[in-house]
Short mmCIF file of C-alpha atoms in Angstrom, two decimals:
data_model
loop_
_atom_site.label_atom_id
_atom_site.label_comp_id
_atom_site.label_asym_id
_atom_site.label_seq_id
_atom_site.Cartn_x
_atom_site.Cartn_y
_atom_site.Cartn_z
CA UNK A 1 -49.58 -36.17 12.02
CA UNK A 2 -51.26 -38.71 10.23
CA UNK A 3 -54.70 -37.21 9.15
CA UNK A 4 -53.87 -34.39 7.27
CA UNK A 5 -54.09 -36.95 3.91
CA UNK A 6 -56.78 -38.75 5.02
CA UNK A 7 -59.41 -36.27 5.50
CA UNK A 8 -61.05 -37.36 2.37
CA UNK A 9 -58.88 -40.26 1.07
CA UNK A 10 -60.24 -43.40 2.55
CA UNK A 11 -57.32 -45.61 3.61
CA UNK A 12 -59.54 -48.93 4.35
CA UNK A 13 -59.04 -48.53 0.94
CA UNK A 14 -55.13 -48.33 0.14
CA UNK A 15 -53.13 -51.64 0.63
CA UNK A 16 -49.48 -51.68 -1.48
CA UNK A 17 -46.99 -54.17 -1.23
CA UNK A 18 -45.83 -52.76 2.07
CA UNK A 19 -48.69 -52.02 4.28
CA UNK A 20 -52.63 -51.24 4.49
CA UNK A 21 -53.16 -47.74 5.25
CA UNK A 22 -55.58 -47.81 7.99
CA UNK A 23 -53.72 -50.23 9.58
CA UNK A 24 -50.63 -47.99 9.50
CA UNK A 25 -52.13 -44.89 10.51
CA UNK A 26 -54.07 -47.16 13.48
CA UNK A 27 -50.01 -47.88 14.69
CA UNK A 28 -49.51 -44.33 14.37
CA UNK A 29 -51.99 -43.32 16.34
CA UNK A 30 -51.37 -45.54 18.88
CA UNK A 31 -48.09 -45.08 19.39
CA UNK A 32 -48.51 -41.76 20.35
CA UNK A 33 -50.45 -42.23 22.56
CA UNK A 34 -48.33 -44.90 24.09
CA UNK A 35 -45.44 -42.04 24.00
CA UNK A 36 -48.00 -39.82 25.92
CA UNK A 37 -48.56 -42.37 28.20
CA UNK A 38 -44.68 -43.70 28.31
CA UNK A 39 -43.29 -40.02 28.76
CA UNK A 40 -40.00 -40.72 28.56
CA UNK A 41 -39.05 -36.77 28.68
CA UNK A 42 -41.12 -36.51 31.95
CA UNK A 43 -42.93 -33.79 30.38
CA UNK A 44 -45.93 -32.35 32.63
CA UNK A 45 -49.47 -33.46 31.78
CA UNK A 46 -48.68 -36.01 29.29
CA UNK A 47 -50.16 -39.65 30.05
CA UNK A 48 -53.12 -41.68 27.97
CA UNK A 49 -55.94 -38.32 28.55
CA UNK A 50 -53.13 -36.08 27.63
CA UNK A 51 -51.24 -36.75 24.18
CA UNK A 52 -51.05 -35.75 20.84
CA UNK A 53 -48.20 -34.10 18.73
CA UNK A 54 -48.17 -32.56 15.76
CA UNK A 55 -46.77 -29.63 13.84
CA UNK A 56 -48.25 -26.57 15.92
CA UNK A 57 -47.57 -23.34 17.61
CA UNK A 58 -45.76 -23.58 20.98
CA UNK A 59 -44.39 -21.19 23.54
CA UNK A 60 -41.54 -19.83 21.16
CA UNK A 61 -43.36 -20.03 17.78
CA UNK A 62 -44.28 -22.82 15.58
CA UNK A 63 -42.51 -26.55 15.38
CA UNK A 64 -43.41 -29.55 14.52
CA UNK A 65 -43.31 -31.78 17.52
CA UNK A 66 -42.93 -35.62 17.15
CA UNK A 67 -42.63 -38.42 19.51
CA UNK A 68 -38.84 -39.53 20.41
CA UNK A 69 -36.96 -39.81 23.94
CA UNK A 70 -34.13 -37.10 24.57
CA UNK A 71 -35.60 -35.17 20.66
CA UNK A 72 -35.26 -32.12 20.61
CA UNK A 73 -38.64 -32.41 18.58
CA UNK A 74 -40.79 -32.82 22.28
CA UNK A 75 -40.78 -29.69 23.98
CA UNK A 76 -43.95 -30.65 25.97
CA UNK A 77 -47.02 -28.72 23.47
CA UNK A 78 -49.93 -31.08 23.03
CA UNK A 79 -52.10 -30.01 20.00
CA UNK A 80 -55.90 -31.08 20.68
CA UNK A 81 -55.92 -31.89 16.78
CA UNK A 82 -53.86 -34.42 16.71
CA UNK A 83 -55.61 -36.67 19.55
CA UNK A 84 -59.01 -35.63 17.94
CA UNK A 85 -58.16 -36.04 14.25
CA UNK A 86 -57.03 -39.77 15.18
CA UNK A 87 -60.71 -40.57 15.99
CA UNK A 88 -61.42 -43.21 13.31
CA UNK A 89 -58.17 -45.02 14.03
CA UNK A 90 -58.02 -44.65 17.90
CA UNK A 91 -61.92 -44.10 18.85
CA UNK A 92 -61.65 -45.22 22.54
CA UNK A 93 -57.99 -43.37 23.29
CA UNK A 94 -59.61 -40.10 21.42
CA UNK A 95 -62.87 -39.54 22.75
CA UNK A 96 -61.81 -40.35 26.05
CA UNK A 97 -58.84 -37.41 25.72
CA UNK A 98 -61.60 -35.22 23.51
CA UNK A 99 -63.79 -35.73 27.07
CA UNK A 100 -60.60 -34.70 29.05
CA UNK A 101 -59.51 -31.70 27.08
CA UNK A 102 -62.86 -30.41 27.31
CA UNK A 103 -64.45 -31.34 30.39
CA UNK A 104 -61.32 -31.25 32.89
CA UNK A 105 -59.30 -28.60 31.06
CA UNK A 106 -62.08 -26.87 28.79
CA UNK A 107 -61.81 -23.28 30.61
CA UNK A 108 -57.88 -23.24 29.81
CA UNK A 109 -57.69 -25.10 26.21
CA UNK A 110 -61.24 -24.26 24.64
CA UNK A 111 -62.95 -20.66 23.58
CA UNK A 112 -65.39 -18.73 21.41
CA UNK A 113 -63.68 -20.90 18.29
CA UNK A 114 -63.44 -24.44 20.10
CA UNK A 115 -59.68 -25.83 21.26
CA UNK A 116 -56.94 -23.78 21.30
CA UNK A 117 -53.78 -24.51 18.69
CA UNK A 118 -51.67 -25.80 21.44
CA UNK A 119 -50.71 -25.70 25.05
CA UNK A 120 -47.84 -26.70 26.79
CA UNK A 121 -48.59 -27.82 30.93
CA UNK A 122 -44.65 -27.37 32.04
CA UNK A 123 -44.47 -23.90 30.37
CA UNK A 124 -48.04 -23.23 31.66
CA UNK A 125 -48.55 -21.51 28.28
CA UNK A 126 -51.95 -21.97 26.14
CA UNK A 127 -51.82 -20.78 22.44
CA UNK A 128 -53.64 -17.62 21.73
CA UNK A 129 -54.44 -18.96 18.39
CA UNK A 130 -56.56 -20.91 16.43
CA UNK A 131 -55.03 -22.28 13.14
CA UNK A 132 -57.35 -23.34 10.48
CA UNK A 133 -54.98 -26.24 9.25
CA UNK A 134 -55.38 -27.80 13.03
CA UNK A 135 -58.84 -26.52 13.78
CA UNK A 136 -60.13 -27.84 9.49
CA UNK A 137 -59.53 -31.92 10.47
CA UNK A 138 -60.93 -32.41 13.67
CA UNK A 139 -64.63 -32.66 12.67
CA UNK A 140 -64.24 -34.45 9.26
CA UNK A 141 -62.15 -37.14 11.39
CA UNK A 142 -64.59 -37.48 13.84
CA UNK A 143 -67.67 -38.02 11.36
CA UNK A 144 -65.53 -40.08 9.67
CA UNK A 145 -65.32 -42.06 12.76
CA UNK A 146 -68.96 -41.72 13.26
CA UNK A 147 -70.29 -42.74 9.65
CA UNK A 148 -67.36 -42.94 7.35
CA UNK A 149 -69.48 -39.74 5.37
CA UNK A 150 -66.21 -38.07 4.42
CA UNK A 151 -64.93 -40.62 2.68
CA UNK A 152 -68.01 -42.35 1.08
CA UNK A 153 -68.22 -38.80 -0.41
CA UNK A 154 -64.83 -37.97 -1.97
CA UNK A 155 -64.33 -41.73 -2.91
CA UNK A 156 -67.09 -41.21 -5.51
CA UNK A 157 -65.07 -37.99 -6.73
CA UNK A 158 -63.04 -38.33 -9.89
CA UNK A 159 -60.03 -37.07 -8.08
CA UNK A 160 -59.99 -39.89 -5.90
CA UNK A 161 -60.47 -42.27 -8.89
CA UNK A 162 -57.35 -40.59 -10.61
CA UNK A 163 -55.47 -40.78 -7.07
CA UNK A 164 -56.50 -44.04 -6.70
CA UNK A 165 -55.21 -45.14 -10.49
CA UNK A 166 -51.54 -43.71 -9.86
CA UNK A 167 -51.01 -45.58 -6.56
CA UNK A 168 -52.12 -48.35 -8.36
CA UNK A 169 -49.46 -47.76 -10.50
CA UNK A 170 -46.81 -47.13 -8.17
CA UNK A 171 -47.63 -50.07 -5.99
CA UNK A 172 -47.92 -52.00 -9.22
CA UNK A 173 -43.89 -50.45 -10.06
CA UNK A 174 -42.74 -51.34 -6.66
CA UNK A 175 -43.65 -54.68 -6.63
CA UNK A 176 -41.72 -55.05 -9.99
CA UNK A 177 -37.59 -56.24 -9.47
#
């Protein structure tokens, strides 16, 4: 899903010749959620306090799930992350789902290490598991929502300079017939 890049990398920041970032990962967001609340596959659970997809574990192993009618990418798992690691883009759509996941479904979804990996309603299956490359975004993304302090932070870094330089450079190429 979307956040994994922007954990630290500002993207009120990063316009190119084709889009502005937050502004894309805003669409992304929100057209999951739309899928959620669409559910074209009729999967069980999903609607606008239920949604979320994103490479996780699932009753048969690991997949990465994405949105799409009749994909075979949609088997029904809902990873918490991805709903709560859109925060800054989708604040109203997350917290109310964060409020969901833990207030209506909290003794199913949540334990001693917060939410779950993944859970899937139709196969009435919970993960066991709690992955560090789901469970590591969620609370950076939600103070970035909250004060932006992830990002003011790394901006100042001089990696994010030197990032910042070389899509500079690219967006400077593409532009270029």
């Amino acid at each position: 899903f979307t956040h994994y890049s922007y954990i630290g990398l500002d993207p009120h920041q990063l316009t190119d010749a084709y889009t502005n970032y937050y502004d894309n990962n805003r669409a992304i967001s929100l057209i999951q959620h739309r899928y959620a609340t669409d559910n074209p596959n009729n999967h069980q659970g999903y609607g606008k306090l239920v949604w979320g997809l994103t490479a996780s574990q699932n009753p048969r192993g690991y997949k990465a799930h994405q949105p799409g009618a009749n994909s075979n990418r949609d088997d029904g798992t809902i990873a918490p992350t991805a709903a709560i690691s859109a925060m800054p883009y989708t604040p109203d759509e997350s917290m109310a789902t964060l409020k969901h996941f833990y207030y209506e479904m909290g003794s199913r979804i949540w334990g001693p290490f917060g939410f779950r990996d993944a859970f899937n309603l139709g196969a009435d299956w919970v993960s066991p598991s709690y992955l560090a490359i789901d469970q590591g975004p969620m609370v950076p993304m939600i103070e970035n929502h909250r004060t932006g302090l992830p990002w003011k932070m790394f901006m100042k870094s001089d990696v994010a300079k030197a990032i910042l330089e070389k899509l500079e450079e690219a967006s400077t190429a593409a532009k270029q017939p």
